Amino acid sequence: GQNIDQPTEMTATEGAIVQINCTYQTSGFNGLFWYQQHAGEAPTFLSYNVLDGLEEKGRFSSFLSRSKGYSYLLLKELQMKDSASYLCAVREGTGGFKTIFGAGTRLFVKA
Amino acid sequence: EAQVTQNPRYLITVTGKKLTVTCSQNMNHEYMSWYRQDPGLGLRQIYYSMNVEVTDKGDVPEGYKVSRKEKRNFPLILESPSPNQTSLYFCASSLSGLAGNTGELFFGEGSRLTVL
């Protein structure tokens, strides 16, 4: 079966760095995604990893270790607007793809 | 503008009254999917479709039906809604994820459904 775990809530200070961890168990791994969701809005795509290593995109970086079933999202130079939920999602399957989401990590950025 | 459009955005209905939530995308995406989002449970997949006339169950398909007669449309049908289907529903689409594209999901704005 599949299982995706991430912390429920985190708090960080404006200007700081925060790391949101995600562990997963799945069959037929075909990529890991991070999405951002502001309250009352739809999720939006942040990052994608399919091979081991770090992907950097501006203030956001995402890391993947397939052997450990582990990923993290790193947010640098935090801004108040980064207060949102961060969703870890795994795409699995061969031929017919399913994207399964974790419950999300709600990040509060304080001044 | 590239987008996924869902309708209605808000709906209050009563138990047993059939309803359809429409979803349309203008990006020529092969893959479309429906999710429901409930507090503490995150996004749970209801049904997905890899292409026209190809649909499959997600993790919580009970009480829902879908169809994919055209590439752009993927309606969600609740034949006999019940109160436990009160939720926030998202439609999403993407490229297939094959042929080297990342296949990230593009989401509609959500449909908040209340079943009394």
Coordinates of C-alpha atoms in Angstrom, one line a residue:
Chain A
G1 CA 0.0 0.0 0.0
Q2 CA 1.0 3.6 0.1
N3 CA 1.6 5.9 3.1
I4 CA 3.0 9.5 3.1
D5 CA 3.9 11.1 6.4
Q6 CA 4.8 14.7 7.1
P7 CA 4.5 16.9 10.2
T8 CA 1.2 18.5 10.8
E9 CA 2.4 22.0 11.7
M10 CA 5.6 24.0 11.8
T11 CA 6.4 27.6 12.9
A12 CA 9.3 29.6 11.7
T13 CA 10.5 33.2 11.8
E14 CA 10.5 35.6 8.8
G15 CA 14.0 35.6 7.2
A16 CA 14.9 32.1 8.5
I17 CA 15.2 28.7 6.8
V18 CA 12.8 25.9 7.4
Q19 CA 12.9 22.2 6.3
I20 CA 9.7 20.2 5.9
N21 CA 10.3 16.5 5.8
C22 CA 8.2 13.8 4.1
T23 CA 8.6 10.1 4.3
Y24 CA 6.7 7.7 2.0
Q25 CA 6.1 4.1 1.3
T26 CA 4.8 3.2 -2.1
S27 CA 5.1 0.8 -5.0
G28 CA 6.0 1.8 -8.5
F29 CA 7.5 5.1 -7.6
N30 CA 7.4 7.6 -10.4
G31 CA 8.2 10.9 -8.9
L32 CA 7.7 13.1 -5.9
F33 CA 6.1 16.5 -5.9
W34 CA 5.7 19.4 -3.5
Y35 CA 2.7 21.7 -3.7
Q36 CA 1.8 24.9 -1.9
Q37 CA -1.7 25.6 -0.8
H38 CA -2.8 28.8 0.7
A39 CA -6.0 28.7 2.9
G40 CA -9.1 28.6 0.7
E41 CA -7.2 28.2 -2.5
A42 CA -6.1 25.4 -4.8
P43 CA -2.7 23.7 -4.5
T44 CA 0.0 25.0 -6.8
F45 CA 3.1 23.1 -8.0
L46 CA 6.4 23.9 -6.4
S47 CA 8.9 21.2 -7.2
Y48 CA 9.5 17.7 -8.7
N49 CA 12.1 15.1 -8.0
V50 CA 12.4 11.7 -9.7
L51 CA 16.1 11.1 -9.2
D52 CA 18.0 11.2 -6.0
G53 CA 19.5 14.6 -5.1
L54 CA 18.7 18.2 -4.7
E55 CA 16.6 20.4 -7.0
E56 CA 16.9 24.1 -6.5
K57 CA 14.4 26.7 -7.7
G58 CA 15.0 30.2 -6.2
R59 CA 14.2 30.2 -2.5
F60 CA 12.8 26.7 -2.6
S61 CA 14.8 23.4 -2.8
S62 CA 13.6 19.9 -2.7
F63 CA 15.6 16.8 -1.9
L64 CA 14.9 13.1 -2.6
S65 CA 16.4 9.8 -1.4
R66 CA 14.5 7.0 -3.1
S67 CA 16.3 4.3 -1.1
K68 CA 15.2 5.9 2.1
G69 CA 11.7 6.9 0.9
Y70 CA 12.5 10.4 2.1
S71 CA 12.2 13.9 0.8
Y72 CA 12.4 17.4 2.2
L73 CA 11.4 20.8 1.1
L74 CA 13.7 23.6 2.1
L75 CA 12.4 27.2 2.2
K76 CA 15.0 30.0 2.5
E77 CA 14.6 33.6 3.4
L78 CA 11.1 33.0 4.7
Q79 CA 8.5 35.6 4.0
M80 CA 5.1 36.1 5.6
K81 CA 3.4 35.1 2.3
D82 CA 5.1 31.6 2.7
S83 CA 2.5 30.9 5.4
A84 CA 0.6 28.1 3.8
S85 CA 0.2 24.3 3.7
Y86 CA 2.9 22.3 2.0
L87 CA 1.7 19.0 0.4
C88 CA 4.1 16.2 -0.3
A89 CA 2.7 13.9 -3.1
V90 CA 4.0 10.8 -4.7
R91 CA 3.1 9.6 -8.2
E92 CA 3.0 5.8 -8.5
G93 CA 2.2 3.2 -11.0
T94 CA 3.4 2.0 -14.3
G95 CA 1.1 2.8 -17.2
G96 CA -1.8 4.2 -15.1
F97 CA -0.5 6.9 -12.8
K98 CA -2.0 7.8 -9.4
T99 CA -0.7 10.8 -7.5
I100 CA -1.2 10.3 -3.7
F101 CA -0.9 13.2 -1.3
G102 CA 0.2 13.5 2.3
A103 CA -2.1 15.3 4.7
G104 CA 0.1 18.4 4.4
T105 CA 2.2 20.5 6.7
R106 CA 0.8 23.9 7.8
L107 CA 3.6 26.4 8.1
F108 CA 3.2 29.6 10.1
V109 CA 5.7 32.3 9.5
K110 CA 5.9 34.9 12.3
A111 CA 7.5 38.3 12.3
Chain B
E1 CA -5.2 31.5 -20.3
A2 CA -4.3 27.9 -19.3
Q3 CA -6.8 26.8 -16.7
V4 CA -8.9 24.1 -15.1
T5 CA -12.5 25.2 -14.6
Q6 CA -14.9 23.6 -12.2
N7 CA -18.6 24.3 -11.7
P8 CA -20.4 24.9 -9.4
R9 CA -17.9 26.5 -6.9
Y10 CA -20.4 26.2 -4.1
L11 CA -23.4 23.9 -3.7
I12 CA -25.8 23.0 -0.9
T13 CA -28.0 20.0 -1.7
V14 CA -30.1 17.4 0.0
T15 CA -29.5 13.7 0.5
G16 CA -30.3 11.6 -2.6
K17 CA -30.6 14.4 -5.1
K18 CA -28.3 13.6 -8.0
L19 CA -25.7 16.2 -8.9
T20 CA -22.8 16.7 -11.3
V21 CA -19.7 18.7 -10.8
T22 CA -18.2 19.7 -14.2
C23 CA -14.5 20.0 -14.9
S24 CA -12.9 21.3 -18.1
Q25 CA -9.3 22.0 -19.0
N26 CA -7.9 23.9 -22.0
M27 CA -4.3 22.6 -21.9
N28 CA -4.8 19.4 -24.0
H29 CA -3.8 17.3 -21.0
E30 CA -4.1 13.6 -21.1
Y31 CA -4.5 13.0 -17.4
M32 CA -7.4 14.2 -15.3
S33 CA -8.3 13.4 -11.7
W34 CA -10.8 14.2 -8.9
Y35 CA -9.8 14.7 -5.3
R36 CA -11.7 15.5 -2.1
Q37 CA -10.1 17.4 0.7
D38 CA -11.2 17.0 4.3
P39 CA -9.6 18.5 7.4
G40 CA -6.8 16.3 8.7
L41 CA -7.0 13.9 5.8
G42 CA -5.5 15.9 3.0
L43 CA -6.3 15.3 -0.6
R44 CA -7.7 11.9 -1.4
Q45 CA -8.1 10.7 -4.9
I46 CA -11.6 9.7 -6.1
Y47 CA -11.1 8.8 -9.7
Y48 CA -8.6 9.5 -12.4
S49 CA -8.4 9.2 -16.2
M50 CA -5.3 8.6 -18.3
N51 CA -7.1 9.6 -21.5
V52 CA -10.4 9.6 -23.3
E53 CA -12.5 6.6 -22.3
V54 CA -9.9 5.4 -19.8
T55 CA -10.8 5.8 -16.2
D56 CA -9.8 4.1 -13.0
K57 CA -10.7 4.2 -9.3
G58 CA -8.6 6.1 -6.8
D59 CA -8.6 5.5 -3.1
V60 CA -12.2 6.7 -2.2
P61 CA -14.4 6.0 -5.3
E62 CA -17.5 4.8 -3.4
G63 CA -20.6 6.9 -4.2
Y64 CA -19.0 8.6 -7.2
K65 CA -19.0 8.1 -10.9
V66 CA -17.0 9.7 -13.7
S67 CA -16.8 9.7 -17.5
R68 CA -14.2 10.9 -20.0
K69 CA -16.0 11.2 -23.3
E70 CA -13.9 14.1 -24.5
K71 CA -10.3 15.0 -23.6
R72 CA -11.1 18.3 -22.1
N73 CA -14.0 17.3 -19.8
F74 CA -14.1 15.0 -16.7
P75 CA -17.4 15.4 -14.8
L76 CA -17.9 14.0 -11.3
I77 CA -21.3 12.5 -10.7
L78 CA -22.9 11.9 -7.3
E79 CA -25.9 9.7 -8.1
S80 CA -27.3 9.8 -4.6
P81 CA -25.3 12.2 -2.4
S82 CA -25.1 11.5 1.3
P83 CA -23.9 13.8 4.2
N84 CA -20.5 12.0 4.3
Q85 CA -19.8 13.4 0.8
T86 CA -19.8 16.9 2.2
S87 CA -16.3 18.1 1.3
L88 CA -14.1 20.4 -0.8
Y89 CA -13.6 18.8 -4.3
F90 CA -10.7 19.6 -6.6
C91 CA -10.3 18.6 -10.2
A92 CA -6.8 18.5 -11.6
S93 CA -5.1 17.8 -14.9
S94 CA -1.6 17.2 -16.2
L95 CA 0.4 15.9 -19.1
S96 CA 0.9 12.2 -18.9
G97 CA 4.2 12.2 -17.0
L98 CA 5.6 10.0 -19.7
A99 CA 8.0 11.2 -22.4
G100 CA 10.1 13.2 -20.0
N101 CA 7.6 15.8 -18.9
T102 CA 7.1 16.2 -15.1
G103 CA 3.4 15.8 -15.2
E104 CA 2.7 18.3 -12.4
L105 CA -1.0 18.7 -11.6
F106 CA -2.9 21.9 -12.4
F107 CA -5.9 22.3 -10.1
G108 CA -9.2 23.9 -10.5
E109 CA -10.4 26.4 -7.9
G110 CA -12.4 23.8 -6.0
S111 CA -16.0 23.1 -5.4
R112 CA -17.4 23.2 -1.9
L113 CA -20.3 20.8 -1.6
T114 CA -22.6 20.5 1.4
V115 CA -25.1 17.6 1.6
L116 CA -27.9 18.0 4.1

